[in-house]
Short mmCIF file of C-alpha atoms in Angstrom, two decimals:
data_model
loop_
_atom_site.label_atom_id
_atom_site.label_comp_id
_atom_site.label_asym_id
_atom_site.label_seq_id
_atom_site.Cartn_x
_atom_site.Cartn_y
_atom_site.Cartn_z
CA UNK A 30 17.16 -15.66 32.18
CA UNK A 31 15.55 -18.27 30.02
CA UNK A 32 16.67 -18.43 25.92
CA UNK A 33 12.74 -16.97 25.13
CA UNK A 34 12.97 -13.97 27.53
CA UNK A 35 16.65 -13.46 26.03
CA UNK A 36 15.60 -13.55 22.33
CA UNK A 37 12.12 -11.02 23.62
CA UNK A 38 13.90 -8.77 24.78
CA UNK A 39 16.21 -8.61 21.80
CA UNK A 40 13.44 -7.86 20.02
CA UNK A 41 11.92 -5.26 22.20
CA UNK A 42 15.53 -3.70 22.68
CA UNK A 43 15.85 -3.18 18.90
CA UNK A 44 12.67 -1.49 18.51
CA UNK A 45 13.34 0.63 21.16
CA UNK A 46 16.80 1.80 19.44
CA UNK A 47 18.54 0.41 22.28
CA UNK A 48 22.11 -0.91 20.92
CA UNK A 49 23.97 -0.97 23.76
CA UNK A 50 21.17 -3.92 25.37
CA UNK A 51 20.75 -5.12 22.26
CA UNK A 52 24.89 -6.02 21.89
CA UNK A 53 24.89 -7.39 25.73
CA UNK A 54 21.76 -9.90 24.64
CA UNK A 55 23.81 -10.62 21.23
CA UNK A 56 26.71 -11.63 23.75
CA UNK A 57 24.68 -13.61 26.43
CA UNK A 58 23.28 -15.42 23.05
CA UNK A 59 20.38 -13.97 22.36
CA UNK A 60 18.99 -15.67 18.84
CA UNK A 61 19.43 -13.29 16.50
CA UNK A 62 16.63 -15.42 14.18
CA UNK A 63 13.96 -15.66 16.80
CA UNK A 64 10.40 -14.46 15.79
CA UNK A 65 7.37 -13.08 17.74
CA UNK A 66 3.94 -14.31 17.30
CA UNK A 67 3.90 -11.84 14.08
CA UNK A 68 7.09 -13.27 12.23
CA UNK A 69 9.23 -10.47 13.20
CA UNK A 70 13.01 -10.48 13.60
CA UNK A 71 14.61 -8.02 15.65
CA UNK A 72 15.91 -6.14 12.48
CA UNK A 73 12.27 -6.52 11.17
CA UNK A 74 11.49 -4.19 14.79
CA UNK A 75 14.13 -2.36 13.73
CA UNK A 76 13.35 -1.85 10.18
CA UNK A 77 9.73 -0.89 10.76
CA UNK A 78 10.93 2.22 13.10
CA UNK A 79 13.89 3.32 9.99
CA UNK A 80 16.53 2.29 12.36
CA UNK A 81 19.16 2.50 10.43
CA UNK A 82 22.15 2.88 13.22
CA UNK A 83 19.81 -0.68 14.87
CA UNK A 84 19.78 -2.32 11.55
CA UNK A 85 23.25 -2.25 11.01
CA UNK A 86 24.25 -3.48 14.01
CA UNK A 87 21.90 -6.17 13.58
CA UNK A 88 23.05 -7.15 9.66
CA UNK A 89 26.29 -7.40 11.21
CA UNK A 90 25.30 -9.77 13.70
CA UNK A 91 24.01 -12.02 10.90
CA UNK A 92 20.30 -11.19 10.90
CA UNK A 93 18.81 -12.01 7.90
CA UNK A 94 17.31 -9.27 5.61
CA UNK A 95 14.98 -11.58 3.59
CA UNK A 96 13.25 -13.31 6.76
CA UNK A 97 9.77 -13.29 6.47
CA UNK A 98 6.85 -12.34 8.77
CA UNK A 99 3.64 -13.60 8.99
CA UNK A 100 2.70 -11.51 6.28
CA UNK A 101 5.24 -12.69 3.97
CA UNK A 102 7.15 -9.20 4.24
CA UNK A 103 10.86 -8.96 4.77
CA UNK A 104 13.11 -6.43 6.16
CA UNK A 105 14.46 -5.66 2.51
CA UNK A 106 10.91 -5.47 1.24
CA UNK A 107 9.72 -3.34 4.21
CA UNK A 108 12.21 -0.63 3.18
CA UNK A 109 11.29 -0.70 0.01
CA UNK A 110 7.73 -0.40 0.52
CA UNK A 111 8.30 2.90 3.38
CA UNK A 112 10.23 4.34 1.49
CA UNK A 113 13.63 3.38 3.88
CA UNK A 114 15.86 4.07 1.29
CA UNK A 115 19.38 4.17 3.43
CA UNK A 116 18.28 0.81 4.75
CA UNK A 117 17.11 -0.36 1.69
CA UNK A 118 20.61 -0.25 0.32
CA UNK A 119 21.94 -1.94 3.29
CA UNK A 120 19.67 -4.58 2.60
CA UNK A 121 20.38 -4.95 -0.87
CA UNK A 122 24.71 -4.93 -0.08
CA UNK A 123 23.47 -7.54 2.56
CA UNK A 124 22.27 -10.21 -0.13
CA UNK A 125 18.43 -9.12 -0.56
CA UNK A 126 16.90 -11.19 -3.06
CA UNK A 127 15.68 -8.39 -5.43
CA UNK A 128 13.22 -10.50 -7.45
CA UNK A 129 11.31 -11.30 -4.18
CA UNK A 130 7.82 -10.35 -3.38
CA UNK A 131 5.19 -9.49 -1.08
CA UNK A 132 1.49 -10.80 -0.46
CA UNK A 133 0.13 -8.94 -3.39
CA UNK A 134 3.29 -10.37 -5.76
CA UNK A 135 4.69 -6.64 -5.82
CA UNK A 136 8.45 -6.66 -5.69
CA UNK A 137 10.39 -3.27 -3.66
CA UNK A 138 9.90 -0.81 -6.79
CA UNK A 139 5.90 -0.96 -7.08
CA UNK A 140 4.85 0.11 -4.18
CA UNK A 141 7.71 2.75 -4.02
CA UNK A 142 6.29 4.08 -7.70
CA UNK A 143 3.06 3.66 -6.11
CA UNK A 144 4.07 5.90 -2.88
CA UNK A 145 6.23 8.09 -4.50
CA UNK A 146 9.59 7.26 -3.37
CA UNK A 147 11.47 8.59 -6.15
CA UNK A 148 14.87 7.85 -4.49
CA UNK A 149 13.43 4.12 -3.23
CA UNK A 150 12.51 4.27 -7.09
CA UNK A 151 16.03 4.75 -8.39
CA UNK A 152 17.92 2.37 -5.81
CA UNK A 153 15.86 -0.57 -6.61
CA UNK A 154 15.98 0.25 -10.60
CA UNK A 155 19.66 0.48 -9.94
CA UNK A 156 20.34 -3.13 -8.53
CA UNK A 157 18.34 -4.54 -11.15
CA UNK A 158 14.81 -5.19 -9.97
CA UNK A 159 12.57 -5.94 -12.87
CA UNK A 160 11.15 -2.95 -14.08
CA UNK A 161 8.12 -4.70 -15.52
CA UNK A 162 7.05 -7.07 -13.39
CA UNK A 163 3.72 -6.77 -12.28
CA UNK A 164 1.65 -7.67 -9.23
CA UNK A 165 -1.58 -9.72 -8.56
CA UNK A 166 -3.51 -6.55 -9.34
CA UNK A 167 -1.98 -6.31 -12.57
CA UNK A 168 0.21 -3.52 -12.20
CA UNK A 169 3.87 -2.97 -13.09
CA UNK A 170 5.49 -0.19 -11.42
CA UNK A 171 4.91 1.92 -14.48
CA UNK A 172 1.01 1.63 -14.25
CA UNK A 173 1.40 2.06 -10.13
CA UNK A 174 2.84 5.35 -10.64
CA UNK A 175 0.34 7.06 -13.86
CA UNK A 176 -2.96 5.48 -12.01
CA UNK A 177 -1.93 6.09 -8.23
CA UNK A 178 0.20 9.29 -9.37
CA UNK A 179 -0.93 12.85 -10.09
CA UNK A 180 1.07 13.48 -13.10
CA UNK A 181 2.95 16.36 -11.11
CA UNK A 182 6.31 17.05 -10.92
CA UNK A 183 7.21 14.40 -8.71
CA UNK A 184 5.45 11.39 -9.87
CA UNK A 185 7.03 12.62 -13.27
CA UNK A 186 10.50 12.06 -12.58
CA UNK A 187 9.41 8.67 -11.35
CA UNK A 188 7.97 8.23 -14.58
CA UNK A 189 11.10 9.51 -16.00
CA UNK A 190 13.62 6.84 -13.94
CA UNK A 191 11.48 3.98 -15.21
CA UNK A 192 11.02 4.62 -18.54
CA UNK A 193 14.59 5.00 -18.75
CA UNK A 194 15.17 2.10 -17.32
CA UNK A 195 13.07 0.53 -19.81
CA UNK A 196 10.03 0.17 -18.68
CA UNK A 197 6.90 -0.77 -21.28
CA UNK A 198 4.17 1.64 -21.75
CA UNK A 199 2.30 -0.49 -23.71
CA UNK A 200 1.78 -2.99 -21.09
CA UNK A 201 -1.83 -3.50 -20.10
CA UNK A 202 -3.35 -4.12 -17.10
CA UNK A 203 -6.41 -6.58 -16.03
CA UNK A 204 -8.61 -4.46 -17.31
CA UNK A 205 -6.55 -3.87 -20.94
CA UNK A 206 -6.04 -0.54 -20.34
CA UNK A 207 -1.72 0.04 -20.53
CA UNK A 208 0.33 3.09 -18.73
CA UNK A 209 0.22 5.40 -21.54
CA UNK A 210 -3.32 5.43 -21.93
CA UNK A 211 -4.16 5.88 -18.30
CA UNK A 212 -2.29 9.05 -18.86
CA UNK A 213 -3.86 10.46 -21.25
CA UNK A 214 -7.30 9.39 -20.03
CA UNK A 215 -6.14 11.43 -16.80
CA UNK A 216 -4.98 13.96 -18.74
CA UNK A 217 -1.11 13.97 -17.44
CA UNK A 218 0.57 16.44 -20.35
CA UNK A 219 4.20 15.69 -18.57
CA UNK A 220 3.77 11.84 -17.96
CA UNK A 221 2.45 11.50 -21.77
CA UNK A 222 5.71 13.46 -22.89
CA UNK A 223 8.01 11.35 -20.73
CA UNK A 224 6.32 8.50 -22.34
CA UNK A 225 6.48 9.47 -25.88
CA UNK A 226 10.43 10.36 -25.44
CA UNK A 227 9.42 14.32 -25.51
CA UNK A 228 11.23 14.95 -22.40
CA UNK A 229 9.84 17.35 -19.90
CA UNK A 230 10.19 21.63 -20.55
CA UNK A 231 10.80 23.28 -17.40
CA UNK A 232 10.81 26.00 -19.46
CA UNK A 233 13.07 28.90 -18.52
CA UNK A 234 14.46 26.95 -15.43
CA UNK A 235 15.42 23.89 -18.21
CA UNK A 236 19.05 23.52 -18.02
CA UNK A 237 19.24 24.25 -14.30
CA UNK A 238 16.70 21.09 -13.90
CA UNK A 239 18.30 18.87 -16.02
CA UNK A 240 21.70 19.66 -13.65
CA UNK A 241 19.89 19.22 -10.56
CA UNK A 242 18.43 16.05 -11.75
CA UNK A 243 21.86 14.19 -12.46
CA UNK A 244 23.41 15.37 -9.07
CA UNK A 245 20.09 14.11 -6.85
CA UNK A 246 20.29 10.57 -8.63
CA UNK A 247 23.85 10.11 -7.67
CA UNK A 248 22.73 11.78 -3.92
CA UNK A 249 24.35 15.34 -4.55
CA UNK A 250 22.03 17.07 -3.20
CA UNK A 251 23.72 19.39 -1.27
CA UNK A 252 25.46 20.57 -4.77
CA UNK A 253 22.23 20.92 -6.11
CA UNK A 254 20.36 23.09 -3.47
CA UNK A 255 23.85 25.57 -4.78
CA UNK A 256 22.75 25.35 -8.15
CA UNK A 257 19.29 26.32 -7.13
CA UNK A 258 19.84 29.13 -5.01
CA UNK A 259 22.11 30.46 -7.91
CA UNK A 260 18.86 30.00 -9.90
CA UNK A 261 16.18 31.14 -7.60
CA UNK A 262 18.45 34.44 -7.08
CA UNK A 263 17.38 35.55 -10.50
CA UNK A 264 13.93 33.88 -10.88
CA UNK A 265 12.99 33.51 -7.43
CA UNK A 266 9.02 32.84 -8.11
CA UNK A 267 9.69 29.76 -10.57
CA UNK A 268 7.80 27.25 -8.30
CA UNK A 269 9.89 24.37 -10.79
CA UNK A 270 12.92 25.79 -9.12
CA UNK A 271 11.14 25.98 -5.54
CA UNK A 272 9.69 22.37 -5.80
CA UNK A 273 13.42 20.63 -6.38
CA UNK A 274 14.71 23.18 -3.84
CA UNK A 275 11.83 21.73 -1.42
CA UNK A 276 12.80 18.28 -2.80
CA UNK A 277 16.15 18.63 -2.41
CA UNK A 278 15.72 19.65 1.54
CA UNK A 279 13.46 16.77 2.20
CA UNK A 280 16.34 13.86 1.40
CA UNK A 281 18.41 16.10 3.49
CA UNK A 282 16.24 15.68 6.27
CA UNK A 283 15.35 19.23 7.12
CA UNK A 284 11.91 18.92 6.38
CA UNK A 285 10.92 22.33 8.26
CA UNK A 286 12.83 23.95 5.58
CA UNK A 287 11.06 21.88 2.72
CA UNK A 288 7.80 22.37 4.30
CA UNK A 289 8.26 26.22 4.16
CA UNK A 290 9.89 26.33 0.42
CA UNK A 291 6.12 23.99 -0.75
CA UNK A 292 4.28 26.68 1.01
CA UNK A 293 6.07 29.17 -1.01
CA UNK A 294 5.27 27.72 -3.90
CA UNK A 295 1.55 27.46 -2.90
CA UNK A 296 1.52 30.80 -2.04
CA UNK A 297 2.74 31.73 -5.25
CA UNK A 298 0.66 29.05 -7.49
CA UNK A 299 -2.04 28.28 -5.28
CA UNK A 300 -3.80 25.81 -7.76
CA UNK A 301 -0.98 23.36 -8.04
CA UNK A 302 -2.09 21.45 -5.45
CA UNK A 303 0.22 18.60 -5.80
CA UNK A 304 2.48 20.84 -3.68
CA UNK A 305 0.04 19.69 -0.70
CA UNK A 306 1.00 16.04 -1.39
CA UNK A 307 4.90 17.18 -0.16
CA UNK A 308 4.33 19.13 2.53
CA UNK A 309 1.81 16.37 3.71
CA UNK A 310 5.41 14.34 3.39
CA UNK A 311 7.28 16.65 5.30
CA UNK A 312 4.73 16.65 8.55
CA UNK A 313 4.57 13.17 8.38
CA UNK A 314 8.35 12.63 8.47
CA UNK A 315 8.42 14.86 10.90
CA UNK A 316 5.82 12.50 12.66
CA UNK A 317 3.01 15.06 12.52
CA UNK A 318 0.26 13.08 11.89
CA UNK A 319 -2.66 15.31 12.57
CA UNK A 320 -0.77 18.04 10.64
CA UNK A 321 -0.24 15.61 7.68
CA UNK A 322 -4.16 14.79 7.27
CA UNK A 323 -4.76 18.70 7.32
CA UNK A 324 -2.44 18.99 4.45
CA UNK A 325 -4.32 16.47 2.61
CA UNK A 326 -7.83 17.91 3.74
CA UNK A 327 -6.11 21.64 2.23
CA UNK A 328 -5.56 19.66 -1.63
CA UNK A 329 -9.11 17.99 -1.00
CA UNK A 330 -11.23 20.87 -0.20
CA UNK A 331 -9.36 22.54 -3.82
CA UNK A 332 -10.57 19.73 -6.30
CA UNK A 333 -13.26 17.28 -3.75
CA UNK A 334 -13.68 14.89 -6.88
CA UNK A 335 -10.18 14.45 -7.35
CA UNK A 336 -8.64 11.04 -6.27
CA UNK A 337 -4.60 11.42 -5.95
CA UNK A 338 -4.79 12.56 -2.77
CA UNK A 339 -8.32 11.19 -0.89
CA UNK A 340 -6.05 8.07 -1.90
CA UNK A 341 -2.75 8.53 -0.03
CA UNK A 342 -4.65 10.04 2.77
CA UNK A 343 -6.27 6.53 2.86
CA UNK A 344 -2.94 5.02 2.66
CA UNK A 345 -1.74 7.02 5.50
CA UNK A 346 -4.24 6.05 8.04
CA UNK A 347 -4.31 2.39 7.08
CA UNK A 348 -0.40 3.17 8.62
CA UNK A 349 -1.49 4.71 11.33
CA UNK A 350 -3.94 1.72 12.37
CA UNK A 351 -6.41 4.11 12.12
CA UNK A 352 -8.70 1.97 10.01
CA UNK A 353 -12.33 3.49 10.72
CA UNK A 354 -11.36 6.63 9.01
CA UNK A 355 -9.69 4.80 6.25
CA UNK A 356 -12.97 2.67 5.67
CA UNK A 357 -14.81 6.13 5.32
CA UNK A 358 -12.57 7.77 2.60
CA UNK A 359 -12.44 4.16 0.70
CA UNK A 360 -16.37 4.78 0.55
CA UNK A 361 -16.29 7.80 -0.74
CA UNK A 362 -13.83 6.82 -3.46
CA UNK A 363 -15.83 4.14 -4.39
CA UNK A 364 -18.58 6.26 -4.41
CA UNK A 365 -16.52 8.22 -7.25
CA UNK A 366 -15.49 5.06 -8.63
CA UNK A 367 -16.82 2.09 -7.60
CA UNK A 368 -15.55 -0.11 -10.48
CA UNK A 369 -11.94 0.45 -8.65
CA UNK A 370 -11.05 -3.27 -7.36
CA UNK A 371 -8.28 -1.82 -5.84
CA UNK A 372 -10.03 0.58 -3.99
CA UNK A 373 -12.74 -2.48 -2.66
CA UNK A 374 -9.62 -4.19 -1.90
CA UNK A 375 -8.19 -1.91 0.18
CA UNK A 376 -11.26 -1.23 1.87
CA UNK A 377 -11.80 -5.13 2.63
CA UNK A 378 -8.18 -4.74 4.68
CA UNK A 379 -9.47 -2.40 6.81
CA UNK A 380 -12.25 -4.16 7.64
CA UNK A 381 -10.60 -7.14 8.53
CA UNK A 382 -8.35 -5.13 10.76
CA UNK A 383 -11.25 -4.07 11.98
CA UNK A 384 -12.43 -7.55 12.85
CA UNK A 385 -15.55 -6.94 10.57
CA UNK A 386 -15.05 -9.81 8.68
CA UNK A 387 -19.01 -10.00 7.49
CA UNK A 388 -17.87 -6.30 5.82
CA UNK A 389 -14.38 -7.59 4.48
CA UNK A 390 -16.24 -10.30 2.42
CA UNK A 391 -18.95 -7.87 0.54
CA UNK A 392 -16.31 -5.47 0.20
CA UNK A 393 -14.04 -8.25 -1.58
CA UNK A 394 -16.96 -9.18 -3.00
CA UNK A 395 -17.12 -5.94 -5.03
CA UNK A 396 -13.72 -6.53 -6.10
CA UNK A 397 -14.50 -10.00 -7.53
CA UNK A 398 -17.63 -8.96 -9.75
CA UNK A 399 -15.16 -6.16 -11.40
CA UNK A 400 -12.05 -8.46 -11.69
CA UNK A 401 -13.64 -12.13 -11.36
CA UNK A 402 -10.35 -14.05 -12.77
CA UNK A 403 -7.92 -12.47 -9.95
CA UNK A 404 -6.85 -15.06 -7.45
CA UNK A 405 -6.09 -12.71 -5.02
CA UNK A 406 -9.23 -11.62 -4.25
CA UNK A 407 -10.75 -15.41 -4.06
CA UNK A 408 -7.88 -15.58 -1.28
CA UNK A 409 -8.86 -12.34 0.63
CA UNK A 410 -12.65 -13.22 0.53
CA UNK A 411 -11.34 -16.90 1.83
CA UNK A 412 -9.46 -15.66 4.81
CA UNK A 413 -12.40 -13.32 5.68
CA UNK A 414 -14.39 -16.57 5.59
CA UNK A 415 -12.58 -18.40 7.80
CA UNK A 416 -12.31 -15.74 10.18
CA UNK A 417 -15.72 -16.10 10.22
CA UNK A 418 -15.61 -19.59 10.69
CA UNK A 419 -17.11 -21.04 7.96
CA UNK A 420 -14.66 -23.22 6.40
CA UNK A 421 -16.56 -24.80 3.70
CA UNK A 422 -17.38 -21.75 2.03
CA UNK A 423 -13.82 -20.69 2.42
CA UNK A 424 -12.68 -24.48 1.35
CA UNK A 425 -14.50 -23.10 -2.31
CA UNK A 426 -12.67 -20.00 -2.26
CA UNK A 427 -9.52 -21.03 -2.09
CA UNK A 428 -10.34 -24.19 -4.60
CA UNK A 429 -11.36 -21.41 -7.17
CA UNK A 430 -8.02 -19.20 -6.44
CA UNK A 431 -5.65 -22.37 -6.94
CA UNK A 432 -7.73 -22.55 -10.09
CA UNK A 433 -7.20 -19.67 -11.31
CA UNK A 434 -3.67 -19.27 -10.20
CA UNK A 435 -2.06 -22.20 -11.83
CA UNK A 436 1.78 -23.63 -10.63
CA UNK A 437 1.12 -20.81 -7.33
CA UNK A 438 2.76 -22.70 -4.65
CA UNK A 439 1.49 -20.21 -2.19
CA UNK A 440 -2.06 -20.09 -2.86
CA UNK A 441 -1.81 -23.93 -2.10
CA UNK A 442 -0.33 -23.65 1.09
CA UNK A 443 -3.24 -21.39 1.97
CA UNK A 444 -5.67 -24.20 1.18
CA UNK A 445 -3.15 -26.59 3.61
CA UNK A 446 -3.14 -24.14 5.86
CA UNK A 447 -7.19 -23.83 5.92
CA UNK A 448 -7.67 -27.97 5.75
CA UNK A 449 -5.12 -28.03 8.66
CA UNK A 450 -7.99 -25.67 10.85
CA UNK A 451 -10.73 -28.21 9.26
CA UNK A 452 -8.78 -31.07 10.30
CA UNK A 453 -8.52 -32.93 7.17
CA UNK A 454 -4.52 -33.45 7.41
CA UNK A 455 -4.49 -36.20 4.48
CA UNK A 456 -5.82 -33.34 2.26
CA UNK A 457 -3.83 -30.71 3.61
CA UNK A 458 -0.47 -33.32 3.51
CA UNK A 459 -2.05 -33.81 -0.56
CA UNK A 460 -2.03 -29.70 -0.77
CA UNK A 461 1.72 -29.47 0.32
CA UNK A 462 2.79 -32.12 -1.67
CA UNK A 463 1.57 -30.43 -4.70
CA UNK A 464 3.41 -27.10 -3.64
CA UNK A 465 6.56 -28.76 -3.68
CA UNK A 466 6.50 -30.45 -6.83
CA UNK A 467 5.56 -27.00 -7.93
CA UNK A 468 8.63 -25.64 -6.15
CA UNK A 469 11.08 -27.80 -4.44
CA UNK A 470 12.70 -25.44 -2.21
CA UNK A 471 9.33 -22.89 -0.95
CA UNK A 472 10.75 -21.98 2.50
CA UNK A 473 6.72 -21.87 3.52
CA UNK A 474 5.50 -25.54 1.85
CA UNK A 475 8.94 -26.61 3.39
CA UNK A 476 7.79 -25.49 6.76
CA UNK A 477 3.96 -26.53 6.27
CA UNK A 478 5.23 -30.02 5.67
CA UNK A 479 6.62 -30.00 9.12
CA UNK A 480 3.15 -29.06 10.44
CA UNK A 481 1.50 -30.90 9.08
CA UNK A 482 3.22 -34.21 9.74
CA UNK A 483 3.20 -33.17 13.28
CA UNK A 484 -0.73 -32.50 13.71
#
């Protein structure tokens, strides 16, 4: 068997959960570095299925948990951003670099704020990942979680965890606008509290909360489903008490039981609809995706104007490759907002996925005349471009993103990268060069200058 076959089917093997083949290739030599076509590792394979039995044995073999795809994501940031959170913690023991970041300059806790991965939330605040950093959108993890959240229950306590970890409301975003007044502009009474160092009342169910709290952050959560039976005994309808008991069941991993205790709770309060949000969770980590969507369409057909959840529908499909339908819910979000660069961004994503490139670039487009100073959408509308195949109007693109984002070694080795397919290789040496002085060691200039050279 030839070396490229071996270090294939190493890959295959570990997304398959096969350990036993993939310890017999690790033997026979298999390289446990090799990449496919998209950048992936075998623990990236494994990492994208929540392995976590496969990414061990993988870490162990010496696989290397900040190798990056094609994308720029690594294992440890893939975790972070799925929510992973038993592998995320392998990753960070493993030597993660915690102040990496992906394509969109979000490190592991904004997308988990944005997702709400409460638990993702309080591993990466606890190994130190800066709580206020903030991505090429703008947002810190803070702002992810009031203008993505719903300003329930959930989304709360990861309002709670970062503001205790001292996260800045006062930070603004791109458009000047900072997390505290996003939440009162949406009207989120327990966010503004958290914010203002009120605290949250869970009113008669208070002290039982506060208990159940502590032991969850520290993983008790066995101990605290005791503590809320003893609870729910006496005050059985307090849907506070039923949505930690549901929460409690999901990190457990019996998400049958979690789905029935949120349905409980709707039954009882049938307008807090963020309880559709969780048992959307439950069906999808159950890998129920039809079921999932109809748990979203249930919280949509309640309040159609609303955006929390139209939004991490959208989110959803994008995961499930199922792009056409993600397209059509970005439209009607932008129909309800169409100042939302985010939402135009997402949109443009899909399109490319798609292999509507034509679409991608008005869709960018829209995100540009709302946020005109943001590199990242300069870049987006220039890859579009050059998908297209028309590299001098992506050549400008790019030129006005490297503007824009001064001493960003990356956006230049986009430009390299795009001179490369124009065949100008003394510009696209020029383009490298300048990355490097910006940043002596960048693993991708590094690489690029190896290209390049050899073209």
């Amino acid at each position: 068997m030839s070396d490229q076959n071996r270090n294939a089917m190493l890959i295959a093997a570990s997304e398959q959960g096969d350990l036993a083949t993939v310890g017999q290739l690790l033997q026979d030599g298999a390289d446990i570095g090799y990449k496919d076509a998209n950048g992936r590792t075998a623990l990236m394979a494994a990492v994208q299925k929540n392995d976590l039995a496969m990414a061990k044995r993988l870490v162990e073999a010496g696989s290397d948990v900040n190798a990056r795809d094609i994308t720029m994501l690594t294992p440890y940031l893939c975790a972070g951003a799925n929510g992973f959170h038993e592998i995320l913690q392998l990753a960070i023991a493993s030597g993660a670099d915690i102040k990496s970041v992906n394509r969109f300059g979000g490190t592991a806790l904004l997308p988990s704020s944005e997702k709400g991965y409460l638990r993702t939330v309080q591993i990466c605040l606890a190994a130190g990942v800066a709580v206020n950093h903030a991505n090429n959108l703008g947002w810190s993890a803070l702002l992810e979680a009031v203008i993505l959240g719903d300003g329930g229950r959930l989304y709360s306590d990861i309002v709670e965890e970062l503001i205790a970890a001292g996260a800045d409301p006062h930070l603004k975003d791109r458009d000047g606008v900072s997390s505290l007044q996003h939440a009162q502009a949406l009207g989120q009474a327990r966010a503004i509290a958290i914010i203002e160092g009120k605290g949250t009342d869970y009113g008669r169910a208070r002290d039982v909360i506060r208990t159940v709290k502590v032991l969850a952050r520290n993983g008790r959560f066995e101990e605290s489903l005791r503590d809320i039976e003893v609870a729910l005994a006496k005050d059985a309808d307090n849907v506070d008490l039923l949505y930690y008991k549901g929460y409690c069941l999901s990190e457990l991993k019996r998400y049958d039981e979690a789905f029935a205790v949120y349905g409980k709770a709707l039954a009882i309060a049938p307008q807090e609809i963020e309880f559709y949000f969780y048992t959307a969770n439950c069906q999808r980590a159950m890998k129920r995706p039809d079921e999932a969507l109809r748990e979203y369409d249930k919280a949509i057909a309640f309040k159609p104007d609303a955006m929390f959840h139209r939004y991490h529908m959208s989110n959803y499909l994008r995961e499930l490759g199922r792009h056409e339908e993600a397209v059509a819910v970005m439209n009607i979000l932008l129909s309800q907002q169409p100042n939302r660069y985010d939402f135009s961004f997402h949109k443009a994503n899909s399109l490319r996925s798609l292999g509507r490139h034509a679409e991608a670039v008005a869709a960018i487009e829209n995100a540009i005349a709302n946020d005109p100073d943001n590199p990242l959408y300069h870049l987006h509308k220039m890859q579009s471009l050059s998908l297209l195949g028309d590299h001098a109007a992506a050549l400008k693109e790019i030129e006005i993103a490297v503007g824009l984002g001064k001493n960003n070694p990356d956006l230049l080795c986009e430009k390299a990268n795009l001179l490369v397919a124009m065949g100008r290789i003394d510009a696209a040496e020029e383009a490298v060069k300048a990355a490097l002085r910006l940043a002596p060691a960048h693993v991708r200039a590094l690489d690029l200058a190896k290209k390049v050279r050899g073209s």
